[in-house]
Each structure stands twice: as C-alpha cells, then as structure tokens.
PDB file of C-alpha atoms in Angstrom:
ATOM      1  CA  UNK A   1     170.259 263.796   0.383  1.00 81.00           C
ATOM      2  CA  UNK A   2     167.490 264.142   2.770  1.00 91.00           C
ATOM      3  CA  UNK A   3     165.544 261.369   4.075  1.00 92.00           C
ATOM      4  CA  UNK A   4     162.836 261.405   2.272  1.00 93.00           C
ATOM      5  CA  UNK A   5     164.951 261.653  -0.781  1.00 94.00           C
ATOM      6  CA  UNK A   6     166.748 258.591   0.270  1.00 94.00           C
ATOM      7  CA  UNK A   7     162.944 256.684   1.145  1.00 95.00           C
ATOM      8  CA  UNK A   8     162.775 256.726  -2.727  1.00 96.00           C
ATOM      9  CA  UNK A   9     165.913 254.880  -3.374  1.00 95.00           C
ATOM     10  CA  UNK A  10     165.866 251.280  -4.090  1.00 95.00           C
ATOM     11  CA  UNK A  11     167.155 248.760  -1.371  1.00 93.00           C
ATOM     12  CA  UNK A  12     170.166 247.452  -2.912  1.00 94.00           C
ATOM     13  CA  UNK A  13     171.298 251.123  -3.593  1.00 96.00           C
ATOM     14  CA  UNK A  14     171.073 251.916  -0.248  1.00 95.00           C
ATOM     15  CA  UNK A  15     172.957 249.070   0.642  1.00 94.00           C
ATOM     16  CA  UNK A  16     175.868 250.383  -2.473  1.00 95.00           C
ATOM     17  CA  UNK A  17     175.518 253.314  -0.850  1.00 96.00           C
ATOM     18  CA  UNK A  18     176.224 252.952   2.773  1.00 96.00           C
ATOM     19  CA  UNK A  19     178.665 250.636   1.914  1.00 95.00           C
ATOM     20  CA  UNK A  20     180.424 251.992  -0.433  1.00 95.00           C
ATOM     21  CA  UNK A  21     180.671 255.289   1.987  1.00 96.00           C
ATOM     22  CA  UNK A  22     181.688 253.358   4.704  1.00 95.00           C
ATOM     23  CA  UNK A  23     184.135 251.057   2.961  1.00 93.00           C
ATOM     24  CA  UNK A  24     185.723 254.558   1.449  1.00 95.00           C
ATOM     25  CA  UNK A  25     185.909 256.593   4.906  1.00 95.00           C
ATOM     26  CA  UNK A  26     187.169 253.323   6.971  1.00 92.00           C
ATOM     27  CA  UNK A  27     183.794 253.388   9.375  1.00 95.00           C
ATOM     28  CA  UNK A  28     184.432 249.599  10.419  1.00 90.00           C
ATOM     29  CA  UNK A  29     181.541 250.870  13.251  1.00 92.00           C
ATOM     30  CA  UNK A  30     178.632 250.854  10.507  1.00 93.00           C
ATOM     31  CA  UNK A  31     179.974 247.888   8.950  1.00 89.00           C
ATOM     32  CA  UNK A  32     180.266 246.019  11.977  1.00 86.00           C
ATOM     33  CA  UNK A  33     176.450 246.820  13.321  1.00 89.00           C
ATOM     34  CA  UNK A  34     175.558 245.726   9.337  1.00 89.00           C
ATOM     35  CA  UNK A  35     176.836 242.198  11.003  1.00 81.00           C
ATOM     36  CA  UNK A  36     175.268 242.493  13.643  1.00 81.00           C
ATOM     37  CA  UNK A  37     171.933 243.040  12.655  1.00 86.00           C
ATOM     38  CA  UNK A  38     171.991 240.633   9.342  1.00 84.00           C
ATOM     39  CA  UNK A  39     170.653 237.865  11.220  1.00 80.00           C
ATOM     40  CA  UNK A  40     167.889 239.622  12.578  1.00 82.00           C
ATOM     41  CA  UNK A  41     166.811 240.787   9.003  1.00 85.00           C
ATOM     42  CA  UNK A  42     167.360 237.660   7.851  1.00 81.00           C
ATOM     43  CA  UNK A  43     164.963 235.961  10.621  1.00 81.00           C
ATOM     44  CA  UNK A  44     162.730 238.836   9.707  1.00 85.00           C
ATOM     45  CA  UNK A  45     162.602 237.927   6.031  1.00 84.00           C
ATOM     46  CA  UNK A  46     162.052 234.120   6.424  1.00 83.00           C
ATOM     47  CA  UNK A  47     165.183 233.413   6.493  1.00 76.00           C
ATOM     48  CA  UNK A  48     165.257 231.105  10.201  1.00 71.00           C
ATOM     49  CA  UNK A  49     168.405 228.613   9.002  1.00 71.00           C
ATOM     50  CA  UNK A  50     170.824 231.806   7.456  1.00 72.00           C
ATOM     51  CA  UNK A  51     170.564 233.534  10.900  1.00 67.00           C
ATOM     52  CA  UNK A  52     171.428 230.408  13.186  1.00 67.00           C
ATOM     53  CA  UNK A  53     174.545 229.918  10.433  1.00 68.00           C
ATOM     54  CA  UNK A  54     175.686 233.127  10.645  1.00 64.00           C
ATOM     55  CA  UNK A  55     175.239 233.904  14.391  1.00 63.00           C
ATOM     56  CA  UNK A  56     177.883 230.868  14.455  1.00 66.00           C
ATOM     57  CA  UNK A  57     180.146 231.846  11.811  1.00 64.00           C
ATOM     58  CA  UNK A  58     181.673 235.115  11.391  1.00 63.00           C
ATOM     59  CA  UNK A  59     182.799 235.207   7.654  1.00 68.00           C
ATOM     60  CA  UNK A  60     179.390 234.380   6.732  1.00 66.00           C
ATOM     61  CA  UNK A  61     178.619 237.512   7.898  1.00 67.00           C
ATOM     62  CA  UNK A  62     181.466 238.907   6.146  1.00 72.00           C
ATOM     63  CA  UNK A  63     179.910 237.246   2.887  1.00 75.00           C
ATOM     64  CA  UNK A  64     176.630 238.590   3.670  1.00 74.00           C
ATOM     65  CA  UNK A  65     177.398 242.636   4.618  1.00 76.00           C
ATOM     66  CA  UNK A  66     178.654 242.357   1.164  1.00 78.00           C
ATOM     67  CA  UNK A  67     175.687 240.826  -0.524  1.00 81.00           C
ATOM     68  CA  UNK A  68     173.080 242.061   1.467  1.00 83.00           C
ATOM     69  CA  UNK A  69     171.886 244.470  -1.250  1.00 85.00           C
ATOM     70  CA  UNK A  70     169.825 242.071  -2.822  1.00 84.00           C
ATOM     71  CA  UNK A  71     166.173 240.798  -2.540  1.00 87.00           C
ATOM     72  CA  UNK A  72     163.743 240.327   0.374  1.00 88.00           C
ATOM     73  CA  UNK A  73     167.668 240.904   2.657  1.00 86.00           C
ATOM     74  CA  UNK A  74     167.755 244.350   1.258  1.00 89.00           C
ATOM     75  CA  UNK A  75     164.156 244.592   2.066  1.00 91.00           C
ATOM     76  CA  UNK A  76     164.832 244.178   5.168  1.00 91.00           C
ATOM     77  CA  UNK A  77     167.836 246.333   5.910  1.00 90.00           C
ATOM     78  CA  UNK A  78     166.153 249.468   4.882  1.00 92.00           C
ATOM     79  CA  UNK A  79     165.672 251.534   7.073  1.00 93.00           C
ATOM     80  CA  UNK A  80     169.034 250.318   8.785  1.00 91.00           C
ATOM     81  CA  UNK A  81     170.541 251.774   5.500  1.00 92.00           C
ATOM     82  CA  UNK A  82     168.346 255.014   5.409  1.00 93.00           C
ATOM     83  CA  UNK A  83     169.271 255.771   9.209  1.00 94.00           C
ATOM     84  CA  UNK A  84     172.896 255.712   8.334  1.00 93.00           C
ATOM     85  CA  UNK A  85     173.040 257.100   4.361  1.00 94.00           C
ATOM     86  CA  UNK A  86     170.990 260.566   6.643  1.00 94.00           C
ATOM     87  CA  UNK A  87     173.570 260.966   8.923  1.00 93.00           C
ATOM     88  CA  UNK A  88     175.879 261.282   6.344  1.00 92.00           C
ATOM     89  CA  UNK A  89     174.824 264.070   3.652  1.00 84.00           C
ATOM     90  CA  UNK A  90     177.810 263.377   1.536  1.00 88.00           C
ATOM     91  CA  UNK A  91     177.375 259.964   1.013  1.00 84.00           C
TER      92      UNK A  91
END
C-alpha cells in the first residue's frame, strides 16, 4: 500500500497489519522497536504512570505490544505503523 492509502486506515488497522506482518515474517526488530516506542506513546497519550511501569517490566511491554492497536495509544503510534507498512508493500 502507498503511504497515502495507509494514512486513511484506522490506528487499530495499522496496528493489526504491522504486528501481523512482523509476526508472520519473524521481524523481531520491528517488534522490539514497537516495545521501545510504546512508553513515549503512552506518555504522549497522557498515561504517565503506565510509562513508568513499562520501563521497569519487560513483560508489560510485551503485553502492550499486542494491545497497542486500540484507543489513544494506537492513535499515538499511527506514524510508527505507517512508516513500517510503507516499507513493506506486501503487508
């Protein structure tokens, strides 16, 4: 998909496509990058306490990665998903 087409998708759809593609292709680099940007996205979406918790527990980050396609967090991660999907035309 072209970047302008990706921009039209919901944050949840961007999340689902990105994570599904990364899992299917064993792209642990993307999944790790997702885990690294989630705390900043949570802070940007007003979840400061969650940010502190995530930085102290890797298991929380893994859980967040799977659930990061919903609500304000998904919206904050839209640019991250669009960037990833625009680099993988077959996603």
